[in-house]
Tab-separated table of C-alpha atoms in Angstrom:
chain	number	residue	atom	x	y	z
A	156	MET	CA	3.147	20.707	49.985
A	157	ASP	CA	2.340	17.248	48.581
A	158	LYS	CA	0.539	16.137	51.725
A	159	TYR	CA	-1.779	19.159	51.428
A	160	LEU	CA	-2.485	18.591	47.752
A	161	SER	CA	-3.076	14.872	48.291
A	162	SER	CA	-6.131	15.711	50.390
A	163	VAL	CA	-7.436	17.952	47.621
A	164	ARG	CA	-7.233	15.115	45.098
A	165	LYS	CA	-9.854	13.201	47.088
A	166	TYR	CA	-12.363	15.843	46.038
A	167	ASN	CA	-14.045	13.951	43.187
A	168	LYS	CA	-14.497	10.668	45.054
A	169	ASN	CA	-17.551	11.793	47.011
A	170	PHE	CA	-18.733	14.721	44.921
A	171	ILE	CA	-19.039	14.744	41.140
A	172	ASP	CA	-19.014	18.133	39.458
A	173	LYS	CA	-18.121	16.958	35.950
A	174	LEU	CA	-19.524	14.081	33.941
A	175	ARG	CA	-18.814	13.013	30.360
A	176	ILE	CA	-21.573	11.285	28.395
A	177	GLN	CA	-22.109	10.137	24.821
A	178	VAL	CA	-25.320	11.032	23.024
A	179	ARG	CA	-26.635	9.798	19.684
A	180	GLY	CA	-29.625	10.980	17.710
A	181	GLY	CA	-31.931	8.332	16.249
A	182	THR	CA	-31.410	7.005	12.720
A	183	GLY	CA	-33.926	8.117	10.112
A	184	GLY	CA	-36.580	5.631	8.996
A	185	SER	CA	-36.506	3.820	5.673
A	186	GLY	CA	-38.740	4.887	2.759
A	187	ARG	CA	-40.763	3.226	0.006
A	188	PRO	CA	-39.403	4.530	-3.315
A	189	SER	CA	-41.979	2.623	-5.335
A	190	CYS	CA	-44.850	4.698	-3.957
A	191	GLY	CA	-43.062	7.787	-2.722
A	192	GLY	CA	-43.185	6.862	0.956
A	193	VAL	CA	-40.763	8.750	3.227
A	194	GLY	CA	-39.177	7.583	6.457
A	195	GLY	CA	-39.666	9.445	9.709
A	196	PRO	CA	-36.779	11.479	11.156
A	197	GLY	CA	-34.852	10.020	14.059
A	198	GLY	CA	-35.485	11.229	17.583
A	199	ASP	CA	-33.432	14.023	19.159
A	200	VAL	CA	-31.523	14.005	22.442
A	201	TYR	CA	-32.140	16.840	24.893
A	202	ILE	CA	-30.590	17.740	28.228
A	203	VAL	CA	-33.157	19.314	30.552
A	204	GLY	CA	-33.269	20.729	34.065
A	205	SER	CA	-34.402	18.186	36.627
A	206	SER	CA	-37.740	18.626	38.370
A	207	ASN	CA	-35.879	17.619	41.552
A	208	ALA	CA	-33.951	20.648	42.775
A	209	ASN	CA	-31.762	18.372	44.942
A	210	MET	CA	-30.558	16.186	42.089
A	211	LYS	CA	-26.800	15.630	41.793
A	212	LEU	CA	-24.583	14.335	39.018
A	213	ASN	CA	-23.913	11.314	41.244
A	214	HIS	CA	-27.550	10.291	40.713
A	215	LEU	CA	-27.219	10.465	36.927
A	216	LYS	CA	-24.036	8.411	36.944
A	217	ALA	CA	-25.532	5.791	39.268
A	218	LYS	CA	-28.697	5.441	37.183
A	219	TYR	CA	-26.877	5.291	33.829
A	220	PRO	CA	-23.426	3.809	34.543
A	221	LYS	CA	-22.633	3.382	30.832
A	222	LYS	CA	-23.333	7.104	30.279
A	223	ARG	CA	-24.595	6.499	26.736
A	224	PHE	CA	-27.911	7.786	25.454
A	225	THR	CA	-29.490	7.008	22.066
A	226	ALA	CA	-32.813	8.315	20.771
A	227	ASP	CA	-35.234	6.071	18.895
A	228	ALA	CA	-35.002	5.578	15.151
A	229	GLY	CA	-37.615	7.098	12.879
A	230	GLN	CA	-40.477	4.849	11.787
A	231	PRO	CA	-40.285	3.424	8.256
A	232	SER	CA	-42.799	4.257	5.578
A	233	GLY	CA	-45.583	1.698	5.540
A	234	ARG	CA	-48.629	0.668	3.517
A	235	ARG	CA	-51.031	2.358	5.895
A	236	SER	CA	-48.888	5.457	6.422
A	237	LEU	CA	-46.573	6.542	3.643
A	238	ALA	CA	-44.946	9.113	5.955
A	239	GLY	CA	-43.137	7.401	8.832
A	240	TYR	CA	-43.475	8.838	12.327
A	241	LYS	CA	-40.616	10.652	14.013
A	242	GLY	CA	-38.573	8.618	16.480
A	243	ARG	CA	-39.115	9.242	20.185
A	244	ASN	CA	-36.974	11.987	21.685
A	245	ILE	CA	-35.142	11.334	24.931
A	246	TYR	CA	-34.626	13.847	27.736
A	247	ILE	CA	-31.697	13.580	30.121
A	248	GLN	CA	-32.414	15.280	33.443
A	249	VAL	CA	-29.467	17.061	35.064
A	250	PRO	CA	-28.983	19.294	38.133
A	251	HIS	CA	-29.557	23.020	37.857
A	252	GLY	CA	-26.450	25.107	37.319
A	253	VAL	CA	-24.573	23.127	34.676
A	254	ASP	CA	-22.765	24.072	31.493
A	255	ILE	CA	-23.147	21.703	28.536
A	256	ILE	CA	-19.826	21.606	26.678
A	257	ASP	CA	-18.808	19.819	23.459
A	258	ALA	CA	-15.941	17.556	24.534
A	259	ASN	CA	-14.285	17.668	21.105
A	260	ASN	CA	-13.847	21.430	20.760
A	261	GLU	CA	-14.678	22.744	24.279
A	262	ASN	CA	-17.432	24.966	22.852
A	263	LEU	CA	-20.345	25.815	25.104
A	264	ILE	CA	-23.536	24.210	23.775
A	265	GLY	CA	-25.859	25.654	26.401
A	266	GLU	CA	-26.658	26.099	30.075
A	267	ILE	CA	-29.200	24.565	32.422
A	268	SER	CA	-30.185	26.898	35.252
A	269	SER	CA	-33.763	25.834	36.030
A	270	ALA	CA	-36.313	23.082	35.483
A	271	THR	CA	-37.644	24.870	32.381
A	272	ASP	CA	-34.319	24.935	30.516
A	273	LYS	CA	-33.782	22.548	27.610
A	274	VAL	CA	-30.768	22.091	25.309
A	275	MET	CA	-30.620	19.863	22.226
A	276	VAL	CA	-27.323	17.977	22.178
A	277	ALA	CA	-27.845	15.485	19.328
A	278	ARG	CA	-30.175	15.812	16.350
A	279	GLY	CA	-31.845	12.806	14.792
A	280	GLY	CA	-31.037	11.753	11.229
A	281	LYS	CA	-33.317	12.515	8.287
A	282	GLY	CA	-35.639	9.820	7.061
A	283	ALA	CA	-35.330	8.325	3.588
A	284	THR	CA	-36.791	10.703	0.985
A	285	PHE	CA	-36.425	11.538	-2.677
A	286	SER	CA	-33.947	14.328	-1.789
A	287	ASN	CA	-31.462	11.882	-0.246
A	288	LYS	CA	-32.145	9.121	-2.785
A	289	TYR	CA	-34.108	7.180	-0.182
A	290	VAL	CA	-31.050	6.518	1.944
A	291	SER	CA	-31.872	7.285	5.549
A	292	GLU	CA	-29.312	9.248	7.539
A	293	LYS	CA	-27.765	8.371	10.872
A	294	GLY	CA	-28.275	10.619	13.884
A	295	GLU	CA	-25.707	13.047	15.200
A	296	VAL	CA	-23.161	11.552	17.614
A	297	ARG	CA	-21.595	13.728	20.271
A	298	THR	CA	-19.538	13.450	23.416
A	299	VAL	CA	-20.476	16.170	25.871
A	300	ASN	CA	-19.241	17.263	29.274
A	301	ILE	CA	-21.780	18.216	31.918
A	302	ASP	CA	-19.940	20.748	34.070
A	303	LEU	CA	-21.650	21.603	37.343
A	304	LYS	CA	-21.270	25.093	38.799
A	305	LEU	CA	-23.240	25.467	41.997
A	306	ILE	CA	-25.911	28.150	42.032
A	307	SER	CA	-26.026	30.116	45.277
A	308	ASP	CA	-26.864	33.589	46.485
A	309	PHE	CA	-23.558	33.921	48.342
A	310	GLY	CA	-20.364	31.985	47.668
A	311	PHE	CA	-17.709	31.821	50.410
A	312	VAL	CA	-14.174	32.306	49.074
A	313	GLY	CA	-10.960	32.242	51.059
A	314	PHE	CA	-7.734	30.423	51.703
A	315	PRO	CA	-7.605	27.165	53.674
A	316	ASN	CA	-8.303	27.324	57.408
A	317	ALA	CA	-9.857	30.802	57.257
A	318	GLY	CA	-12.930	29.517	59.094
A	319	LYS	CA	-15.399	29.404	56.193
A	320	SER	CA	-16.991	26.135	57.318
A	321	SER	CA	-17.328	27.331	60.912
A	322	LEU	CA	-18.932	30.517	59.660
A	323	LEU	CA	-21.378	28.531	57.527
A	324	ARG	CA	-22.376	26.596	60.659
A	325	GLN	CA	-23.053	29.858	62.491
A	326	LEU	CA	-25.090	31.392	59.681
A	327	SER	CA	-27.120	28.446	58.391
A	328	ASN	CA	-28.509	24.995	58.963
A	329	ALA	CA	-25.518	23.285	57.326
A	330	LYS	CA	-23.134	21.112	59.344
A	331	PRO	CA	-19.899	20.919	57.351
A	332	ALA	CA	-16.820	19.201	58.761
A	333	VAL	CA	-14.645	21.518	60.857
A	334	SER	CA	-11.030	21.005	61.977
A	335	PRO	CA	-7.935	23.147	62.634
A	336	PHE	CA	-6.201	21.768	59.563
A	337	PRO	CA	-6.141	23.135	55.998
A	338	PHE	CA	-8.323	21.546	53.300
A	339	THR	CA	-10.995	20.270	55.700
A	340	THR	CA	-13.587	21.223	53.062
A	341	ILE	CA	-12.934	19.102	49.979
A	342	LYS	CA	-16.366	19.484	48.395
A	343	PRO	CA	-18.788	22.431	48.278
A	344	GLU	CA	-21.321	22.664	51.091
A	345	ILE	CA	-24.674	24.421	50.725
A	346	GLY	CA	-26.486	25.966	53.661
A	347	ILE	CA	-29.686	28.007	53.937
A	348	LEU	CA	-29.757	31.226	55.926
A	349	GLU	CA	-33.371	31.705	57.052
A	350	PHE	CA	-34.799	34.858	58.610
A	351	VAL	CA	-37.788	35.245	60.938
A	352	ASP	CA	-39.964	36.361	58.016
A	353	HIS	CA	-39.070	33.048	56.285
A	354	ARG	CA	-36.853	34.732	53.707
A	355	GLN	CA	-34.175	32.229	52.643
A	356	ILE	CA	-30.710	32.898	51.191
A	357	SER	CA	-28.479	30.087	49.938
A	358	LEU	CA	-24.845	30.056	51.059
A	359	ALA	CA	-22.095	27.974	49.435
A	360	ASP	CA	-18.944	27.125	51.366
A	361	LEU	CA	-16.347	26.490	48.657
A	362	PRO	CA	-13.105	24.566	49.268
A	363	GLY	CA	-10.146	26.756	50.156
A	364	ILE	CA	-7.885	27.840	47.327
A	365	ILE	CA	-4.128	28.380	47.415
A	366	GLU	CA	-1.746	30.820	45.789
A	367	GLY	CA	-1.655	30.004	42.072
A	368	ALA	CA	-5.258	28.732	42.031
A	369	HIS	CA	-5.877	30.657	38.775
A	370	LEU	CA	-3.254	28.350	37.203
A	371	ASN	CA	-5.129	25.344	38.622
A	372	GLU	CA	-2.652	24.867	41.476
A	373	GLY	CA	-4.305	22.725	44.131
A	374	ARG	CA	-7.155	22.104	41.661
A	375	GLY	CA	-8.005	25.794	41.844
A	376	HIS	CA	-10.162	25.736	38.696
A	377	VAL	CA	-12.322	22.974	40.159
A	378	PHE	CA	-13.032	25.095	43.228
A	379	LEU	CA	-13.152	28.598	41.735
A	380	LYS	CA	-15.682	27.675	39.051
A	381	HIS	CA	-18.359	27.203	41.728
A	382	ALA	CA	-18.034	30.880	42.645
A	383	GLU	CA	-18.916	31.895	39.071
A	384	ARG	CA	-22.637	31.268	39.510
A	385	SER	CA	-22.831	32.810	42.976
A	386	THR	CA	-24.723	36.084	42.843
A	387	CYS	CA	-22.481	37.627	45.521
A	388	LEU	CA	-19.232	36.670	47.218
A	389	LEU	CA	-18.340	36.563	50.895
A	390	MET	CA	-14.575	36.853	51.231
A	391	VAL	CA	-13.484	35.226	54.489
A	392	VAL	CA	-9.992	35.976	55.794
A	393	ASP	CA	-8.180	35.175	59.028
A	394	VAL	CA	-7.373	38.333	61.000
A	395	GLY	CA	-3.986	36.759	61.712
A	396	GLY	CA	-3.199	36.298	58.025
A	397	PHE	CA	-2.458	33.160	56.035
A	398	GLN	CA	0.366	30.627	55.748
A	399	LEU	CA	-0.198	27.359	53.904
A	400	SER	CA	2.542	25.527	55.799
A	401	PRO	CA	5.685	26.355	57.814
A	402	ALA	CA	7.687	26.005	54.611
A	403	HIS	CA	5.652	28.687	52.835
A	404	LYS	CA	5.647	32.462	53.040
A	405	SER	CA	3.274	34.012	55.545
A	406	PHE	CA	0.941	36.904	54.715
A	407	ASP	CA	-0.690	39.330	57.104
A	408	CYS	CA	-4.434	40.002	56.856
A	409	PHE	CA	-4.078	42.940	54.449
A	410	GLU	CA	-1.762	40.974	52.135
A	411	THR	CA	-4.141	38.009	52.291
A	412	ILE	CA	-7.037	40.158	51.042
A	413	GLN	CA	-4.887	41.446	48.171
A	414	LEU	CA	-3.647	37.974	47.253
A	415	LEU	CA	-7.127	36.484	47.306
A	416	GLY	CA	-8.486	39.297	45.132
A	417	LYS	CA	-5.648	38.808	42.663
A	418	GLU	CA	-6.393	35.084	42.363
A	419	LEU	CA	-10.036	35.878	41.589
A	420	GLU	CA	-9.060	38.483	38.991
A	421	LEU	CA	-6.536	36.240	37.247
A	422	TYR	CA	-9.077	33.398	37.095
A	423	ASP	CA	-11.827	35.636	35.702
A	424	SER	CA	-11.870	39.430	35.942
A	425	CYS	CA	-15.696	39.325	35.987
A	426	MET	CA	-15.499	37.835	39.496
A	427	LEU	CA	-14.434	41.217	40.880
A	428	ARG	CA	-17.604	42.821	39.544
A	429	LYS	CA	-19.763	40.723	41.842
A	430	PRO	CA	-21.045	42.405	45.001
A	431	MET	CA	-18.692	41.441	47.848
A	432	VAL	CA	-18.738	41.438	51.614
A	433	LEU	CA	-15.467	41.077	53.523
A	434	ALA	CA	-15.593	39.080	56.770
A	435	ILE	CA	-12.446	39.332	58.886
A	436	ASN	CA	-12.728	36.181	60.973
A	437	LYS	CA	-11.240	34.808	64.214
A	438	MET	CA	-11.737	37.973	66.242
A	439	ASP	CA	-11.585	35.747	69.348
A	440	LEU	CA	-7.796	35.328	68.938
A	441	PRO	CA	-5.312	37.214	71.135
A	442	ASP	CA	-4.317	40.631	69.721
A	443	SER	CA	-7.103	40.339	67.138
A	444	LYS	CA	-8.304	43.899	67.736
A	445	LEU	CA	-4.803	45.278	67.157
A	446	MET	CA	-4.412	43.257	63.962
A	447	LEU	CA	-7.854	44.418	62.816
A	448	GLU	CA	-6.946	48.067	63.362
A	449	GLU	CA	-3.720	47.644	61.376
A	450	THR	CA	-5.635	45.985	58.529
A	451	LEU	CA	-8.297	48.695	58.410
A	452	GLU	CA	-5.618	51.403	58.430
A	453	LYS	CA	-3.868	49.788	55.463
A	454	LEU	CA	-7.161	49.461	53.607
A	455	GLU	CA	-7.871	53.140	54.234
A	456	GLU	CA	-4.396	54.169	53.058
A	457	ASN	CA	-4.829	52.090	49.920
A	458	HIS	CA	-8.151	53.799	49.250
A	459	LYS	CA	-6.595	57.259	49.601
A	460	ASP	CA	-3.566	56.453	47.427
A	461	THR	CA	-4.113	58.108	44.038
A	462	SER	CA	-0.506	57.940	42.791
A	463	SER	CA	-1.282	55.142	40.341
A	464	GLU	CA	-3.539	55.615	37.326
A	465	GLU	CA	-4.410	51.926	37.387
A	466	PRO	CA	-6.936	51.089	40.161
A	467	SER	CA	-5.613	48.707	42.782
A	468	ILE	CA	-7.032	45.242	43.237
A	469	LEU	CA	-8.843	46.436	46.380
A	470	GLU	CA	-10.479	49.322	44.511
A	471	LYS	CA	-11.702	46.880	41.863
A	472	MET	CA	-13.379	44.664	44.463
A	473	LYS	CA	-15.449	47.454	46.084
A	474	PHE	CA	-16.614	45.718	49.251
A	475	LYS	CA	-20.175	46.532	50.276
A	476	CYS	CA	-19.033	46.329	53.878
A	477	ILE	CA	-16.141	45.065	56.007
A	478	LEU	CA	-17.150	43.209	59.162
A	479	PRO	CA	-15.102	41.697	62.007
A	480	VAL	CA	-16.576	38.355	63.089
A	481	SER	CA	-15.804	35.288	65.134
A	482	ALA	CA	-17.241	32.033	63.881
A	483	ALA	CA	-16.109	30.387	67.121
A	484	THR	CA	-18.053	32.682	69.488
A	485	GLY	CA	-20.701	34.070	67.128
A	486	GLU	CA	-19.461	37.638	67.552
A	487	GLY	CA	-20.597	39.835	64.663
A	488	THR	CA	-22.569	37.088	62.900
A	489	GLU	CA	-25.962	38.766	63.389
A	490	VAL	CA	-24.654	41.928	61.743
A	491	LEU	CA	-23.191	39.772	58.980
A	492	LYS	CA	-26.582	38.134	58.375
A	493	THR	CA	-28.183	41.550	57.992
A	494	SER	CA	-25.439	42.663	55.597
A	495	ILE	CA	-25.831	39.509	53.503
A	496	ARG	CA	-29.557	40.110	53.148
A	497	GLN	CA	-29.103	43.803	52.366
A	498	THR	CA	-26.514	42.994	49.689
A	499	ILE	CA	-28.796	40.439	48.048
A	500	ASP	CA	-31.753	42.840	48.167
A	501	ASP	CA	-29.670	45.593	46.574
A	502	THR	CA	-28.535	43.178	43.857
A	503	ALA	CA	-32.029	41.954	42.959
A	504	PRO	CA	-33.183	43.289	39.567
A	505	THR	CA	-35.804	45.987	39.679
A	506	HIS	CA	-38.900	45.751	37.494
A	507	PRO	CA	-40.217	48.674	35.459
A	508	GLN	CA	-43.182	50.427	37.026
A	509	LEU	CA	-46.245	51.483	35.055
A	510	PRO	CA	-47.130	55.173	35.378
A	511	PRO	CA	-50.369	55.957	37.270
A	512	PRO	CA	-53.522	55.753	35.143
A	513	SER	CA	-54.966	58.992	33.771
A	514	SER	CA	-58.477	59.864	32.681
A	515	THR	CA	-57.362	61.860	29.641
A	516	GLU	CA	-57.353	60.413	26.148
A	517	ASN	CA	-53.785	61.585	25.503
A	518	SER	CA	-52.482	59.784	28.562
A	519	ARG	CA	-54.200	56.556	27.515
A	520	LYS	CA	-52.534	56.762	24.122
A	521	LYS	CA	-49.132	57.283	25.705
A	522	LEU	CA	-49.603	54.289	27.974
A	523	SER	CA	-50.382	52.025	25.030
A	524	LYS	CA	-47.050	52.612	23.302
A	525	PRO	CA	-44.457	50.977	25.551
A	526	LYS	CA	-44.677	47.207	25.858
A	527	LEU	CA	-43.713	46.493	29.428
A	528	SER	CA	-43.432	42.959	30.743
A	529	LEU	CA	-43.981	42.644	34.451
A	530	ARG	CA	-42.771	39.343	35.822
């Protein structure tokens, strides 16, 4: 087991998904008590979404290796201007899809999902005024964690060696590393699935998890968190089942689906509410059709079983479709592409529609009441 986990521990060397920084608001400016002059407030520190959609936390760390950010102090009161100017704010650009967390209490400060998002993380101190006896205040000091959770339309989830990376190669322009050994993927890979009408859907191949991932076994939390911001999930399972190593228990395909669903539920029950597509991979293997039939029969039996009042883990997942595929030969991948697009289209929010215009006065009055925002 240790040799498998040792490869997982290399994850953060080439890909940073968490960065701790220290931020400090600017000190307030000094005042002039003799003539009632007040100091300017210190500058604030903001974290904002980068204008570069391809930015990574590695770039931030490389540019600011000390990881300390301090806003400017407020200007003192002067002879020409009794009210000092506010200190200059600073804006720290970060990748899209990050949570900003207070390192001291683990509270969520805010989220950055786009270039327009902005979160204040340290407020500047007040300038010297009569109310604080002309003693300027220091700015707020905070240590914050920037926790990256990749944003994608579809996140690939599955156990090691299920063929997720090979499937990403078939579906998109990405070229992740592929090998017959577990834990080949040690960092998330993003690929773009593009259709003939130029519609693009982002796909995220997430590192394989193991049994107990919800307890952070095999760094499960590091990997599972990237599925949180995926709009939909593509569950990829090997038609032959899953076995981490010869020393571990083996699971058939049906048991693998159940186990994977349980890991998602125990990590965060909200994960099961996401639209899901199930891809049963490696249909090029010997006896794959027989194993597929057995799996589908068990899924059907589970669906018909009403003996338990509590819904089963499979009923909670509610797959949009179940598709047999082969990443090695490309079998079924075109149908999978269509299903991915259909699932995303069905998930897209619908906008309210204005009723057709009418020439009557009463209809015009009715139309003026609701305030609809079409975006």
